[in-house]
Short mmCIF file of C-alpha atoms in Angstrom, two decimals:
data_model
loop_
_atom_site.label_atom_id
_atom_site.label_comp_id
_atom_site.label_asym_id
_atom_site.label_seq_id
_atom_site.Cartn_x
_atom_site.Cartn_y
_atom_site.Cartn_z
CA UNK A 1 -28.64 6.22 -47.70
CA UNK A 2 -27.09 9.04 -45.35
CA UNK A 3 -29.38 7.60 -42.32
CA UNK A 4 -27.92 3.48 -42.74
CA UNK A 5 -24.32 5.38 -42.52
CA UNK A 6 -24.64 8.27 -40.32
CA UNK A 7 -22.81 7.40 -36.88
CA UNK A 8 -24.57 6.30 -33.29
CA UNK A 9 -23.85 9.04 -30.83
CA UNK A 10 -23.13 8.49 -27.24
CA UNK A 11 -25.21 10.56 -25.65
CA UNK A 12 -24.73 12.10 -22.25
CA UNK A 13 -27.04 9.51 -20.41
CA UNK A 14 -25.69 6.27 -21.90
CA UNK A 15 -21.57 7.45 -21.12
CA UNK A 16 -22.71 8.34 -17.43
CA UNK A 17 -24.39 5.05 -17.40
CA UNK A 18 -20.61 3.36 -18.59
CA UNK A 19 -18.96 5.24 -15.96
CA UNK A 20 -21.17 3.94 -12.93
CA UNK A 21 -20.59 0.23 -14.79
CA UNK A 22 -16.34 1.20 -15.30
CA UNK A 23 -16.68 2.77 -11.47
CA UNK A 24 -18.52 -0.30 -9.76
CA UNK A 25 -17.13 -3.05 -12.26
CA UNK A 26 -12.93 -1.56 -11.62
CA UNK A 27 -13.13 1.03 -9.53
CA UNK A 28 -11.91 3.49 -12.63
CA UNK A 29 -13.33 6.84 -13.20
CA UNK A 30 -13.60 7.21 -16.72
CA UNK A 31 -13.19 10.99 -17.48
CA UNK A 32 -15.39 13.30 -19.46
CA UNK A 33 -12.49 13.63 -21.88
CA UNK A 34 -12.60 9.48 -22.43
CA UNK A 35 -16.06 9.65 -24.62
CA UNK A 36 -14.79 9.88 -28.01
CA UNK A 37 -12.43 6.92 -26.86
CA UNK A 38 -15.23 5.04 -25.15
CA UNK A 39 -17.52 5.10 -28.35
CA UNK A 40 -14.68 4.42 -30.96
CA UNK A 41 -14.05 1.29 -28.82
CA UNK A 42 -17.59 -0.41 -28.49
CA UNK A 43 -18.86 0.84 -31.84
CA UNK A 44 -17.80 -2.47 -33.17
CA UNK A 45 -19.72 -4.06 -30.90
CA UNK A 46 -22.59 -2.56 -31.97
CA UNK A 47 -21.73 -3.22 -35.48
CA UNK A 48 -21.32 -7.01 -34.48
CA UNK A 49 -25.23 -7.23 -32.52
CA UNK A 50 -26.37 -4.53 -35.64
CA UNK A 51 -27.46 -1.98 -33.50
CA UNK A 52 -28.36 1.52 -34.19
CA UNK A 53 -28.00 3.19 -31.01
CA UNK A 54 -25.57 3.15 -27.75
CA UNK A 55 -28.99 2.97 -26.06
CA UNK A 56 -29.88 -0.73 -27.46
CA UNK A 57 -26.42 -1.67 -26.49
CA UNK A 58 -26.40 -0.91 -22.72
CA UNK A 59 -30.17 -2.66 -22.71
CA UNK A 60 -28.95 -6.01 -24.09
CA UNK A 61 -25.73 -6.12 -22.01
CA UNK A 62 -27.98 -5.78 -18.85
CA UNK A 63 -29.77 -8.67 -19.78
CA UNK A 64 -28.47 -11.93 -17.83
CA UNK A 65 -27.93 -13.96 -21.00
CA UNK A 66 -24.83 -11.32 -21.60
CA UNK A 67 -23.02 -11.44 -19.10
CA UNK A 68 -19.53 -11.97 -21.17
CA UNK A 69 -20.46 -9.34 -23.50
CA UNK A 70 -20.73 -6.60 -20.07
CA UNK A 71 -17.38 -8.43 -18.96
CA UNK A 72 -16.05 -7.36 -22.70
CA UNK A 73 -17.00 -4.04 -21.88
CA UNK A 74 -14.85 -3.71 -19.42
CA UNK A 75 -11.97 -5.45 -21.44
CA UNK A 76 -12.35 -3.04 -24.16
CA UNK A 77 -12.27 -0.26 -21.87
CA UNK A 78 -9.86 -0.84 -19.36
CA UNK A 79 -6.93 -2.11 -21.73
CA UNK A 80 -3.82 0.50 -21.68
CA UNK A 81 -0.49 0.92 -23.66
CA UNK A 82 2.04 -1.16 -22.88
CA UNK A 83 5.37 -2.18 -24.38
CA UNK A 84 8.70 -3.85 -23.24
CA UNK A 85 11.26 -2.18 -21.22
CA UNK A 86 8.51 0.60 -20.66
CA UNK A 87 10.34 3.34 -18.52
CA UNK A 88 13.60 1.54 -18.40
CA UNK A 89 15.40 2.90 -15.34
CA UNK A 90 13.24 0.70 -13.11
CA UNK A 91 14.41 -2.37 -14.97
CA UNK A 92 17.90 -0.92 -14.84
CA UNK A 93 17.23 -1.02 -10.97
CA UNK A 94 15.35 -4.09 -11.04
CA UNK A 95 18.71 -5.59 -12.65
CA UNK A 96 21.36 -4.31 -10.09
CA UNK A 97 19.14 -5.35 -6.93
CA UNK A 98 18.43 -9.07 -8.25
CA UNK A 99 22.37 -9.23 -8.48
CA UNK A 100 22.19 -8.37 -5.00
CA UNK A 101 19.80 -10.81 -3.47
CA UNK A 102 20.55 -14.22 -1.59
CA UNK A 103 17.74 -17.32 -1.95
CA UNK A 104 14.38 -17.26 -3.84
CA UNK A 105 12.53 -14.12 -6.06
CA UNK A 106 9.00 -13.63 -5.89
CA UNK A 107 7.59 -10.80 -8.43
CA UNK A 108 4.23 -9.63 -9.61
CA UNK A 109 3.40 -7.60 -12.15
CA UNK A 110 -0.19 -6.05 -10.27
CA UNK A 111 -1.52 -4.90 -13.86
CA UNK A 112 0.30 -7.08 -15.99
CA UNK A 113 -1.50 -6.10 -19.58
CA UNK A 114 -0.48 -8.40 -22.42
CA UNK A 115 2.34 -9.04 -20.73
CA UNK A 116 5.48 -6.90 -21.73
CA UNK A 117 6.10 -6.08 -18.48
CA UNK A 118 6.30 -9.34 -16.53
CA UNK A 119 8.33 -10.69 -19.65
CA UNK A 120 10.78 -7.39 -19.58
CA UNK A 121 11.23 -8.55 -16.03
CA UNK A 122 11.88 -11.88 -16.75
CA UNK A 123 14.56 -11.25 -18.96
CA UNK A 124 16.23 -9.08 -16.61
CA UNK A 125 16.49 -11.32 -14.24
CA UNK A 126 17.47 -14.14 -16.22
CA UNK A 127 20.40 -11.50 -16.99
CA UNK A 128 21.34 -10.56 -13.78
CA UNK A 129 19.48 -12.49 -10.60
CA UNK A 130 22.12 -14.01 -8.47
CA UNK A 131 19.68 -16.75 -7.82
CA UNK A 132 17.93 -19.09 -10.23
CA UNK A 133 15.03 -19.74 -7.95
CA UNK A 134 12.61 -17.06 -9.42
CA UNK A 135 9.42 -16.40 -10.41
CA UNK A 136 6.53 -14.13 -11.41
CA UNK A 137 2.68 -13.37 -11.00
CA UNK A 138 1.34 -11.57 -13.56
CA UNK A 139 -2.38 -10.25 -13.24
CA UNK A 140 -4.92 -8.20 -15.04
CA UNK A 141 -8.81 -7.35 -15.07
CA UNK A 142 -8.76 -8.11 -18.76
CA UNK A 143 -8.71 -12.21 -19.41
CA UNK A 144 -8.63 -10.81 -23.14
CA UNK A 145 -5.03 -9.33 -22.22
CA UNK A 146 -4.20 -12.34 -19.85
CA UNK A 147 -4.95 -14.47 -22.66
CA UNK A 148 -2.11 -12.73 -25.25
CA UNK A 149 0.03 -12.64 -21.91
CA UNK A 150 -0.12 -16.34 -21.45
CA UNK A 151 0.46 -16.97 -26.02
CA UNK A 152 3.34 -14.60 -25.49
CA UNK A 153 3.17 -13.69 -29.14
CA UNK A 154 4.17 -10.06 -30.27
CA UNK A 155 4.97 -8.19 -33.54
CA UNK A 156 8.52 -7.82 -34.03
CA UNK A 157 8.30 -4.07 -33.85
CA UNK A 158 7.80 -4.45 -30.14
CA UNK A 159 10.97 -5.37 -30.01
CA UNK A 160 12.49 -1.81 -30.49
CA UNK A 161 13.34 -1.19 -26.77
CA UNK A 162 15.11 -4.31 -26.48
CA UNK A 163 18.89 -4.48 -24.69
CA UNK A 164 21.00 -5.33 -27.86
CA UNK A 165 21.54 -9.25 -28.18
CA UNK A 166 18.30 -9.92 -26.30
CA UNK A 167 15.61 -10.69 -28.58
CA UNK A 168 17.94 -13.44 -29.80
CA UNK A 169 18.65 -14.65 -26.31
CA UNK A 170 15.15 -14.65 -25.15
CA UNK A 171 12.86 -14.80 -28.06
CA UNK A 172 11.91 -17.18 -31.07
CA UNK A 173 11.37 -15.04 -34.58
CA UNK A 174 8.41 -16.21 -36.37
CA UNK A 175 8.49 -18.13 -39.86
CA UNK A 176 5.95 -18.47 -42.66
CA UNK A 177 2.66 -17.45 -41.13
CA UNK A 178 4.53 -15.88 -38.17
CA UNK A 179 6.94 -13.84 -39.93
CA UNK A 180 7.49 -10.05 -38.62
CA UNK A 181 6.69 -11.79 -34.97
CA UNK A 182 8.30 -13.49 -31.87
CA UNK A 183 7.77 -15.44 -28.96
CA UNK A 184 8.56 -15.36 -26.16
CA UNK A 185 10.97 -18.74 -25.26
CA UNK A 186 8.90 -21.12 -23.30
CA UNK A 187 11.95 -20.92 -20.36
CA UNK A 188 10.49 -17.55 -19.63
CA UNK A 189 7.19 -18.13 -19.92
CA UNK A 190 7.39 -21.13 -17.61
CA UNK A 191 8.19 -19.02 -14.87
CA UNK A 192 5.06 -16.68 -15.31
CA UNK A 193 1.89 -17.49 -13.60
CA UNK A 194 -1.08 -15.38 -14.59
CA UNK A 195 -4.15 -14.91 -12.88
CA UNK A 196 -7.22 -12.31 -13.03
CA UNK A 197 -7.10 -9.81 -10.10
CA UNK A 198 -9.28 -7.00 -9.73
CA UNK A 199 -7.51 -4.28 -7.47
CA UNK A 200 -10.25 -2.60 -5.68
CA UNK A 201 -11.12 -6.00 -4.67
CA UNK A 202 -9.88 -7.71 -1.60
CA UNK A 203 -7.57 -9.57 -2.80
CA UNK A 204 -6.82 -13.59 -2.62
CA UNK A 205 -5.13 -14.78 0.51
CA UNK A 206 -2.45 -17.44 -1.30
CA UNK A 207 -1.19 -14.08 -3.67
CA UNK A 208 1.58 -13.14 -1.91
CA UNK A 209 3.96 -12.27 -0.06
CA UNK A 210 5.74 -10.69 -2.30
CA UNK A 211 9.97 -9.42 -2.61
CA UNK A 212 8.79 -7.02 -5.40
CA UNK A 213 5.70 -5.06 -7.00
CA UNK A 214 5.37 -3.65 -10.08
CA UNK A 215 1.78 -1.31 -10.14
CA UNK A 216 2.39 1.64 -12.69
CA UNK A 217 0.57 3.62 -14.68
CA UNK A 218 -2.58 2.32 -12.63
CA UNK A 219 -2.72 4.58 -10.02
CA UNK A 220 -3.62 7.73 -12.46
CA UNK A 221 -7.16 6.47 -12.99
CA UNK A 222 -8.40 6.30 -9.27
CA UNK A 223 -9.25 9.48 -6.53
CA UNK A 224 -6.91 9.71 -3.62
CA UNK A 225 -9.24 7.59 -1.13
CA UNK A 226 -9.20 4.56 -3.83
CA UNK A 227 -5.92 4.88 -5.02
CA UNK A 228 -4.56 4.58 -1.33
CA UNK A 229 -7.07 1.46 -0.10
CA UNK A 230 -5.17 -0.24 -3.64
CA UNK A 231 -1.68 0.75 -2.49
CA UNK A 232 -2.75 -0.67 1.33
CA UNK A 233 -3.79 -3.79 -0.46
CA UNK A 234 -1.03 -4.18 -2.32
CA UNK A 235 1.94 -3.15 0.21
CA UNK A 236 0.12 -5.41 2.09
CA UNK A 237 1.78 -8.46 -0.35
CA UNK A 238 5.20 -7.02 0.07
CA UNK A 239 7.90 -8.51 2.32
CA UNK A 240 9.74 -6.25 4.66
CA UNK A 241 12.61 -4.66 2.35
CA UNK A 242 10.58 -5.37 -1.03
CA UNK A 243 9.90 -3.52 -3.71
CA UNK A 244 7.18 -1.11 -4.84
CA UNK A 245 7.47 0.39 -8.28
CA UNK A 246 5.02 2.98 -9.51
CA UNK A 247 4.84 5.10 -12.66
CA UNK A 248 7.24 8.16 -13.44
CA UNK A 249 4.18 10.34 -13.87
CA UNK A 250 2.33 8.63 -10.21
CA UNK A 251 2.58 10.00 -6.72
CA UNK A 252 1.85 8.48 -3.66
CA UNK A 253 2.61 11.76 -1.50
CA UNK A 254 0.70 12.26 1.03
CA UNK A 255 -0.76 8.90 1.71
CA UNK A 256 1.06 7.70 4.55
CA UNK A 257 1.81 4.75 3.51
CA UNK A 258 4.47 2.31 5.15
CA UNK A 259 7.54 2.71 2.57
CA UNK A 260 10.40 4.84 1.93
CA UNK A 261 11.69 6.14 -1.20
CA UNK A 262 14.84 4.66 -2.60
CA UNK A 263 14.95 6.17 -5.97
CA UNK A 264 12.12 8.24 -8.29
CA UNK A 265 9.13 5.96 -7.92
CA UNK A 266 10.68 2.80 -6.81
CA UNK A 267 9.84 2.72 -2.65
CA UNK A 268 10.76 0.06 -0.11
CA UNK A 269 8.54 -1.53 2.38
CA UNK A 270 9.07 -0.92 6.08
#
């Protein structure tokens, strides 16, 4: 009885073999520190096949026939926190230049997630964009996350960062089945187009150009020489005078990179 419930360990060989997979498949170095997180996320997927090892698992996701399952590997492993109005003085900014700008918006959000981001932006620029001629890319590694990006579907306690009066302007509250969620209104999620992008990846010629970026709280999993061949890519979308946000906690020191600093972590291309 204590062998059918003791716990599969990941050993040393079978976590170095995930992070060449993580490194090759994303370009993410998944740190020593990540293998208690790594094995708490696919032992349900060894529950699911009935597995008893880590081992078996890595052996039948090689095999051609599971292809998805390797791809849901990477899902599981690369999908990060997220929340509306995340780090809120960029959207503050984001506000105040919209009201500034003359003709049409183009804005991606590079690492989108489920999608709280390129909807916080939305609704900020529904709020405040001098122009009505907007829209948004929103794109992800994940298609798991694109997927709940694209439903636009949240639990209502999501909602906490909210502007006051904006989950009523913006959002449908659930009924029934759907009570204790929202949705996003179908005016904002018109103007989203999603799309899977993989960053250390060239990346698709009809993508941008861009008037403003959104890439944080992805730079913190790459080295220097990676994290700067991503940035090159992706200034590389931005119109001259657009805008590069990064996270509070990222720095692009260093990197010689063609943009100036305009406020903590929000940069505009040269």
């Amino acid at each position: 009885m204590a062998d059918a419930l003791k716990m599969p360990t990941l050993g040393d060989s079978e976590f170095r073999q995930l992070q060449k997979m993580m490194a090759e498949a994303s370009g993410i170095q998944l740190a020593d520190n990540k293998r208690p997180l790594v094995a708490g996320r696919l032992m349900k997927r060894l529950r699911h096949y009935r597995l008893g090892s880590f081992r078996e698992y890595l052996q039948l996701i090689e095999q051609p026939q599971y292809r998805q399952e390797k791809r849901l590997v990477v899902d599981l492993l690369t999908t990060n926190e997220t929340y509306f109005f995340r780090e809120h003085p960029h959207f503050d900014f984001l506000g105040q230049w919209a009201a500034r700008q003359r003709g049409s918006l183009r804005l991606w959000s590079a690492a989108c997630s489920s999608g709280e981001e390129p909807y916080s932006i939305a609704m900020v620029l529904s709020e405040h964009a001098a122009t009505k001629d907007w829209s948004i890319t929103g794109s992800d590694l994940s298609l798991s996350v694109l997927k709940k990006a694209q439903d636009g579907i949240y639990d209502l306690a999501q909602a906490k960062y909210f502007p006051e009066g904006w989950l009523q302007r913006y959002c449908l509250s659930g009924i029934g089945d759907m009570s204790g969620r929202f949705r996003v209104q179908a005016a904002l999620r018109e103007r989203l187009t999603l799309r899977e992008v993989n960053l250390v990846q060239p990346l698709a010629e009809d993508l941008g150009p861009f008037d403003a970026i959104f890439l944080r709280n992805v730079l913190i999993y790459f080295d220097g020489d990676e994290k700067k061949r991503i940035l090159q890519r992706v200034i590389g979308q931005l119109r001259p005078g657009g805008l590069l946000f990064i996270g509070h906690a990222e720095s692009i020191h260093g990197l010689q990179l063609p943009v100036r600093l305009v406020q903590p972590s929000v940069y505009e291309c040269l």
